[in-house]
Coordinates of C-alpha atoms in Angstrom, one line a residue:
X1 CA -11.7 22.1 -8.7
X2 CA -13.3 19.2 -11.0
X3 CA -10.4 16.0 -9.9
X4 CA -11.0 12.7 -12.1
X5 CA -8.8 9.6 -10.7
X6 CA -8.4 7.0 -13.1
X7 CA -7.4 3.8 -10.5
X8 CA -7.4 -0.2 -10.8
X9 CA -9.0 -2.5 -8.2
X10 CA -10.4 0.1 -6.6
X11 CA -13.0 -2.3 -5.0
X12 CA -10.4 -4.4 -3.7
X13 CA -8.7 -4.2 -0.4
X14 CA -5.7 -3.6 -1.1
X15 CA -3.2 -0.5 -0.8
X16 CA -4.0 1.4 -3.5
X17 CA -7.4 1.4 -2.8
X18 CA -6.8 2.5 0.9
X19 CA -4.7 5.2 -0.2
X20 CA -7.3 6.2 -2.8
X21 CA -10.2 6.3 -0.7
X22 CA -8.7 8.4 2.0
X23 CA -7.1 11.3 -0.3
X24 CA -10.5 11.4 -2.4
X25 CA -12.6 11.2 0.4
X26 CA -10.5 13.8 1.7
X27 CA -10.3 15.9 -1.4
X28 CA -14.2 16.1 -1.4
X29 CA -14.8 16.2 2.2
X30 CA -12.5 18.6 4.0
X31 CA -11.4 20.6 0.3
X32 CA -14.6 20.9 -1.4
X33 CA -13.6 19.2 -4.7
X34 CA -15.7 17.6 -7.1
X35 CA -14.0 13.8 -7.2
X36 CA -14.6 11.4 -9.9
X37 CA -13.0 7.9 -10.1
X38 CA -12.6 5.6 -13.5
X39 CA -11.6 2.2 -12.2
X40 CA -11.0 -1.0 -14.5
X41 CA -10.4 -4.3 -13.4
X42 CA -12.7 -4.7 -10.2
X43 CA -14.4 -8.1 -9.5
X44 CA -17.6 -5.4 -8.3
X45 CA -18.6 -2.4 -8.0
X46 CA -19.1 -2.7 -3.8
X47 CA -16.1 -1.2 -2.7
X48 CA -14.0 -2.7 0.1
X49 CA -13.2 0.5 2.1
X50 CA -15.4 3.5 2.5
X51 CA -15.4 6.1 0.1
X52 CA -18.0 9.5 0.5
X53 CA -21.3 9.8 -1.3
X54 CA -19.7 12.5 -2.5
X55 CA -17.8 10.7 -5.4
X56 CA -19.4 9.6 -8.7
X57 CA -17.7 5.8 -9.7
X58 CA -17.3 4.5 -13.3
X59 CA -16.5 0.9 -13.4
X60 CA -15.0 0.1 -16.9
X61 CA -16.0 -3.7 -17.3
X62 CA -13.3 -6.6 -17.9
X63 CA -12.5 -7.6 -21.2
X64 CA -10.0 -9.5 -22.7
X65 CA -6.7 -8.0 -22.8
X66 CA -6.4 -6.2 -26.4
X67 CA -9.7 -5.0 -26.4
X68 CA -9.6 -3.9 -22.8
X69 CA -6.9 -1.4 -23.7
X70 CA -8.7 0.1 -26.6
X71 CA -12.1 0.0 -24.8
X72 CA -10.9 1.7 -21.7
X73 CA -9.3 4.6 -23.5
X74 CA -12.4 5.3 -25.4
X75 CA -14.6 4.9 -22.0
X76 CA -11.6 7.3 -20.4
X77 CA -12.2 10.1 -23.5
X78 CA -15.9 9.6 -23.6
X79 CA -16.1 10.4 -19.7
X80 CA -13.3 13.4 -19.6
X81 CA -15.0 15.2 -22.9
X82 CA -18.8 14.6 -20.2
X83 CA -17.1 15.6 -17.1
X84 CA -14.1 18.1 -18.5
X85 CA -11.7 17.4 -14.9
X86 CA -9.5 20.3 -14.2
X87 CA -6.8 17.7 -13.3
X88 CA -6.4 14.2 -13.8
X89 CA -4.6 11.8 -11.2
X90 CA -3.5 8.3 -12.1
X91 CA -3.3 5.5 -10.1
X92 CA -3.0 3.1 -12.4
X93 CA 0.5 1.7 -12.2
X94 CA 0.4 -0.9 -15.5
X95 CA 0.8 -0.7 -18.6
X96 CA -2.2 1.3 -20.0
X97 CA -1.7 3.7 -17.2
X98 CA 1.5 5.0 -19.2
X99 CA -0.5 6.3 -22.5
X100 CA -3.5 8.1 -20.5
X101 CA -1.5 11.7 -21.4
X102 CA -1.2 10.8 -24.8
X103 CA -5.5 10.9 -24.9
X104 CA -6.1 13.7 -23.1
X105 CA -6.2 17.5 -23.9
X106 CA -3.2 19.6 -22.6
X107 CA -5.2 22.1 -21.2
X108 CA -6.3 19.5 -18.2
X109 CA -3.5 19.0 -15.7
X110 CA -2.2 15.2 -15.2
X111 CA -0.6 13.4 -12.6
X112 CA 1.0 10.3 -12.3
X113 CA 1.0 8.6 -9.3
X114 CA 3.7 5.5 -8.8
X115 CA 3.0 2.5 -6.2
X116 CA 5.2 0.5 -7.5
X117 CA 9.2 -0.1 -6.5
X118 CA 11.0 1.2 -9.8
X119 CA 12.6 -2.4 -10.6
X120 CA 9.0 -3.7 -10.0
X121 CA 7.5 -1.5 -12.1
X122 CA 10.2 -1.9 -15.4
X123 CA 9.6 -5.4 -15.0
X124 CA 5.8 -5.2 -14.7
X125 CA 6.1 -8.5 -12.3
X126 CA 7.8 -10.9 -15.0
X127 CA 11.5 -10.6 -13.9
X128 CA 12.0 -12.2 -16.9
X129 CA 10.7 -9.8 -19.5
X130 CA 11.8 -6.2 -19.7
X131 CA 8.4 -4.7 -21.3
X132 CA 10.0 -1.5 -21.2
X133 CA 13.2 0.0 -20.3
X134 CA 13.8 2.6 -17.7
X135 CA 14.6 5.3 -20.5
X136 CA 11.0 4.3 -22.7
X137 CA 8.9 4.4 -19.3
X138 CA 10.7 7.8 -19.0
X139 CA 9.7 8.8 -21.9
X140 CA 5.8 8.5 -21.5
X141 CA 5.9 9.7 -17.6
X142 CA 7.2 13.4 -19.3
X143 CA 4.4 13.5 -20.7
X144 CA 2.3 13.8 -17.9
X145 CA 3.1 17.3 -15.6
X146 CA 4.0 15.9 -12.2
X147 CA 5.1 12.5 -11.3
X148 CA 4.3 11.8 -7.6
X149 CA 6.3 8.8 -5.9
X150 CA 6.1 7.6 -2.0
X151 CA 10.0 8.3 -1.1
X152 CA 13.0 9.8 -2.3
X153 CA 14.2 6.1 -3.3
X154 CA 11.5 5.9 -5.8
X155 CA 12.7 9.3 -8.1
X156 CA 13.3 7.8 -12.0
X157 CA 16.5 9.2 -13.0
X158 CA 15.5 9.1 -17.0
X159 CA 12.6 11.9 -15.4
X160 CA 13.3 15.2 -14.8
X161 CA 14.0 16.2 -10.6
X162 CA 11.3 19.3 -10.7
X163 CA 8.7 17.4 -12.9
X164 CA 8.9 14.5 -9.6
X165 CA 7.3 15.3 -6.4
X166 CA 8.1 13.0 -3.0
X167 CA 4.1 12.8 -1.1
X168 CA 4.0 9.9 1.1
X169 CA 0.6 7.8 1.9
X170 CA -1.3 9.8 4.6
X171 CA -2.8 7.4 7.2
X172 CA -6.0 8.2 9.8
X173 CA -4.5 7.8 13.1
X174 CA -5.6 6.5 16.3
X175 CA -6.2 9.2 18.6
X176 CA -5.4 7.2 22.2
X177 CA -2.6 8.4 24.0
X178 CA 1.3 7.6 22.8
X179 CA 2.5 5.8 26.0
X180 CA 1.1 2.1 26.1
X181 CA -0.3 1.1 29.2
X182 CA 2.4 -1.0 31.2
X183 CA -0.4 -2.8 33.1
X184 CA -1.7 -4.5 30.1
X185 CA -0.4 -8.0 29.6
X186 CA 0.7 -9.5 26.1
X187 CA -2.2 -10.3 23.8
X188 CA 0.3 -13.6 22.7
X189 CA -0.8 -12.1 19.3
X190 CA 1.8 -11.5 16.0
X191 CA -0.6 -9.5 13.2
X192 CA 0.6 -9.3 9.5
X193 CA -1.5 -8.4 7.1
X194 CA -1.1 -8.2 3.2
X195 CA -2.1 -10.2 -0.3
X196 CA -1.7 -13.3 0.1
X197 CA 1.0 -14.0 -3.4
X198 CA 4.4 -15.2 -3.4
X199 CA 6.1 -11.6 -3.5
X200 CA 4.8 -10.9 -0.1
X201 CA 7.2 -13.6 1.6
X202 CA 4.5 -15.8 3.1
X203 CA 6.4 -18.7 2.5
X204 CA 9.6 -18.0 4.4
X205 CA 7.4 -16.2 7.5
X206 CA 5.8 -19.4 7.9
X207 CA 9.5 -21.0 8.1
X208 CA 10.4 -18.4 10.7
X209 CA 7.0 -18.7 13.0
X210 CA 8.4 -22.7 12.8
X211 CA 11.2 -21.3 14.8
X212 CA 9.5 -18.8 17.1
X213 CA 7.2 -21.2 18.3
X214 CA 9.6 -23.5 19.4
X215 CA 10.4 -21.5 21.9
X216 CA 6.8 -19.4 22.7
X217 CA 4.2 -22.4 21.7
X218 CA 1.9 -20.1 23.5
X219 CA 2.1 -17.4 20.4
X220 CA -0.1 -17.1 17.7
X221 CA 0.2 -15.1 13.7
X222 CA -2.5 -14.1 12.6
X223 CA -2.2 -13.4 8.7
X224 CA -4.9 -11.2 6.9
X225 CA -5.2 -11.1 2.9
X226 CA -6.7 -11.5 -0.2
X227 CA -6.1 -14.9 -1.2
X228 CA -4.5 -15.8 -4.1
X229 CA -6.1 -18.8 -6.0
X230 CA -2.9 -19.5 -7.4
X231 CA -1.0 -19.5 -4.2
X232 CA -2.3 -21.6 -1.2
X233 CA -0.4 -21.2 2.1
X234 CA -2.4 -24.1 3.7
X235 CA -0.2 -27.2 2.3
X236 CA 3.1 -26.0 4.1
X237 CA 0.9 -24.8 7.1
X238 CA 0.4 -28.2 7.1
X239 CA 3.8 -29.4 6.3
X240 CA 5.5 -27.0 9.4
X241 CA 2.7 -28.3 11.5
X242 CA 1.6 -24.7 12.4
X243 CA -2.4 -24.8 12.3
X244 CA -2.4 -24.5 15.8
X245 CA 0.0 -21.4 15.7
X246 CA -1.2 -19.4 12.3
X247 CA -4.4 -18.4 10.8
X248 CA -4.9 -16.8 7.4
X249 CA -8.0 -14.7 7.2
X250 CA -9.8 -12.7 5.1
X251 CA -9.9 -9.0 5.1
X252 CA -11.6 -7.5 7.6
X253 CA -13.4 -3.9 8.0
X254 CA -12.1 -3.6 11.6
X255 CA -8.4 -4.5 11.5
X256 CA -7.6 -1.1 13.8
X257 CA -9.2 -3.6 16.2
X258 CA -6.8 -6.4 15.5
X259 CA -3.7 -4.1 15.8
X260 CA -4.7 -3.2 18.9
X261 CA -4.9 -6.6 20.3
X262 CA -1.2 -7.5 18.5
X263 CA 1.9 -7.4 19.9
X264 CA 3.9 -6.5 17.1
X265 CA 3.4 -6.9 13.1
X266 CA 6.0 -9.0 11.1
X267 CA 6.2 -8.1 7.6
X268 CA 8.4 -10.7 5.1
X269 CA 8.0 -8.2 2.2
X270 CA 10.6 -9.0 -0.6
X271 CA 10.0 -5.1 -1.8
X272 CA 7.8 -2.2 -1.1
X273 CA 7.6 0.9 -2.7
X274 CA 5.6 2.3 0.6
X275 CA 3.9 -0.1 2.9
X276 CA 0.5 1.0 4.3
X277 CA 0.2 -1.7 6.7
X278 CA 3.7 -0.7 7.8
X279 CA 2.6 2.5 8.3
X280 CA -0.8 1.3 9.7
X281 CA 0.4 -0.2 12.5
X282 CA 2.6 2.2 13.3
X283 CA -0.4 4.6 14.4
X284 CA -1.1 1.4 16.4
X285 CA 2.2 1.9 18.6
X286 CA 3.1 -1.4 17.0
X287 CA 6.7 -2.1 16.7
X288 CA 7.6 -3.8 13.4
X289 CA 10.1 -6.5 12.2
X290 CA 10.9 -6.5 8.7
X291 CA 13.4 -7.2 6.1
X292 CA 15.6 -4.2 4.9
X293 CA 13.0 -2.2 2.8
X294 CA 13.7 0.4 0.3
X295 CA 11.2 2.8 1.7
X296 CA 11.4 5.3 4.3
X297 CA 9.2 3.5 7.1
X298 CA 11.6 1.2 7.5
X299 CA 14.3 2.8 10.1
X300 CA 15.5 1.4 13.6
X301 CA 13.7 3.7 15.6
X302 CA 11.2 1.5 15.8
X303 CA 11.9 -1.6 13.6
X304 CA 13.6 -4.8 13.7
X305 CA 15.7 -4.6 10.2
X306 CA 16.7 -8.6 9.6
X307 CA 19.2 -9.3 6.6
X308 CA 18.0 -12.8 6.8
X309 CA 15.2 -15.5 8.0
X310 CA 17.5 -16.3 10.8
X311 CA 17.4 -12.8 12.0
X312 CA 14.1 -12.3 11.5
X313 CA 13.4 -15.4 13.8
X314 CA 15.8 -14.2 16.4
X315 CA 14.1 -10.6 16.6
X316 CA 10.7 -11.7 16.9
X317 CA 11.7 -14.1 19.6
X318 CA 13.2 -10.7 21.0
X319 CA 10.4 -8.9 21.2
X320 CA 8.1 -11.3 22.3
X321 CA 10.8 -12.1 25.5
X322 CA 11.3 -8.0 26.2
X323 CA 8.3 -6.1 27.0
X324 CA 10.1 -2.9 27.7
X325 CA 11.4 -3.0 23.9
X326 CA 8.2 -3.4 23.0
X327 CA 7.1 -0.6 24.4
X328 CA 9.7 1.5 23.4
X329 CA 10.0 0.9 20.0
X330 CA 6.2 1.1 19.9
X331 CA 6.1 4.6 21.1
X332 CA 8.6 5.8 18.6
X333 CA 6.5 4.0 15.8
X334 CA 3.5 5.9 17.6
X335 CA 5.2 9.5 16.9
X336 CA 6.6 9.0 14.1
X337 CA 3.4 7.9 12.3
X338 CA 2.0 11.3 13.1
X339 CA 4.4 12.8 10.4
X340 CA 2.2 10.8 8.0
X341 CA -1.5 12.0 9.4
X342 CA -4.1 12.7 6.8
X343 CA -4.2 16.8 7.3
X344 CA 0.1 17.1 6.9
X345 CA 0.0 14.6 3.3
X346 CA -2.8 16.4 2.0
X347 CA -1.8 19.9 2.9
X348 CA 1.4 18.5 0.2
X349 CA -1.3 17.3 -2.4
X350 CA -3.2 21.0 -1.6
X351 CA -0.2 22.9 -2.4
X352 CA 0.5 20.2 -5.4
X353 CA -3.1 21.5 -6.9
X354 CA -2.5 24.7 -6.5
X355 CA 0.8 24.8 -8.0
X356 CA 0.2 22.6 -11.0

């Protein structure tokens, strides 16, 4: 089968682009697909995470916004008349990603693939300006055969219930053993790990380490993301006197290494539509403390749900003081990630294929 992704940032490191190079690599590896991607809107053509030499890449170059939409839907019909995909998946969750049925033949198979929260994605991140409403966005997703989205919470009730499939984010896991080992002291290390931009809640986790460290000085957050240049945590690092307690870092290649020298991950989310670092450090046997989520990694079985930064404060300052909740939590976090392991997601997107 001849599969053509059409993606966004796909040389970033973000979510999407983890999720993306997994299935593809995974689709061409272990499934014997020819894999194409069409990205737009990358900063370079090195990509962040590893994809196989098995995929052919077609950057579609910045432009200005007008003329970017028209000149990536003729670089989209030019390179699906060359390549002629049996089935096209797209990752692209703005607004050009809605029209991509409406240029392509009906004869080739198309999925849409949401990452965003619903709300987030009506709103197109101005919650002042409703670019489209639920029932127009409805409109254009019909057009495409199957509409995957991350969790149950995600379905669009203007779409049609057996034209939406539910396929979570698979996730490589870590092969050690479940149990942690109770010998090990505490690494005295919080991980949290996300783009660094105000809708990731950087601003009140800073507030809350304030109050953590009060009582554990000893404890350090590390944060890893993306910076923003819009958005600079530094000045109220500064304010909260925290630069002995917090450092923001960039992405890093090996950051299975720094969940397994974490404690726990604290994630200030204000929405998620499926978190991949949730999930992440969850293969990690890493407990989580979080605000209530709309997604289905978010459960008690292993997180610390806080309604407030109060909350969120007091749990961490739990966690940190009880080792055996720790571990407990951590080793339901531990199986339940294996729900979520590559071969189980992609035997759903398999059967998706073949059913299409």
């Amino acid at each position: 089968m001849k599969i053509l992704y059409i993606s966004t940032g796909i040389t970033n490191s973000g979510g999407v682009a983890k999720v993306v190079s997994l299935k593809a690599n995974y689709f061409a590896e272990q499934l014997n697909h020819k894999v194409h991607i069409v990205s737009s809107n990358d900063a370079s053509q090195k990509t962040f995470f590893h994809f196989s030499n098995l995929i052919v890449f077609k950057f579609v170059p910045k432009k200005n916004k007008i003329i970017r939409f028209i000149f990536f839907f003729i670089e989209i019909i030019s390179y699906i008349k060359k390549y002629q995909p049996d089935v096209v998946i797209v990752t692209d969750n703005g607004f050009k990603g809605l029209f991509v049925p409406l240029f392509i033949s009906r004869t080739i198979k198309s999925i849409y693939e949401m990452h965003a929260t619903n709300h987030n994605f009506v709103y197109m991140g101005n919650k002042n300006k409703d670019l489209f409403s639920s029932k127009s966005i409805g409109y254009f997703l019909n057009k495409y055969d199957k509409v995957v989205v991350l969790n149950s919470n995600l379905k669009f009730k203007s779409i049609s219930n057996d034209k939406q499939v539910v396929i979570p984010n698979p996730v490589v896991l870590n092969k050690e053993i479940i149990a942690p080992n109770l010998n090990l002291k505490p690494f005295k290390k919080v991980i949290a790990v996300g783009r660094i931009v105000p809708e990731k809640g950087w601003d009140r986790l800073l507030r809350i380490w304030k109050k953590v460290i009060a009582l554990h000085p000893d404890y350090y957050l590390e944060i890893y993301g993306e910076i923003d240049s819009k958005y600079n945590l530094n000045p109220l690092i500064e304010d909260l006197n925290l630069k002995k307690n917090v450092k923001v870092l960039m992405p890093v290649n090996d950051l299975e290494r720094q969940y397994s020298t974490s404690d726990f991950l604290v994630h200030p989310s204000f929405y998620e539509s499926f978190s991949m670092v949730i999930l992440e450090a969850m293969s990690f046997g890493l407990p989580i403390v979080s605000f209530e989520l709309k997604t289905d990694l978010v459960n008690s079985n292993y997180c610390l749900i806080a309604r407030n930064e109060e909350e969120f404060a007091e749990n961490c300052i739990q966690l940190i003081e009880n080792r055996e909740l720790r571990d407990r939590l951590g080793i339901h976090a531990k199986r339940t990630s294996m729900q979520y392991d590559c071969s189980v997601i992609m035997k759903k997107w398999k059967d998706l294929l073949q059913t299409i």
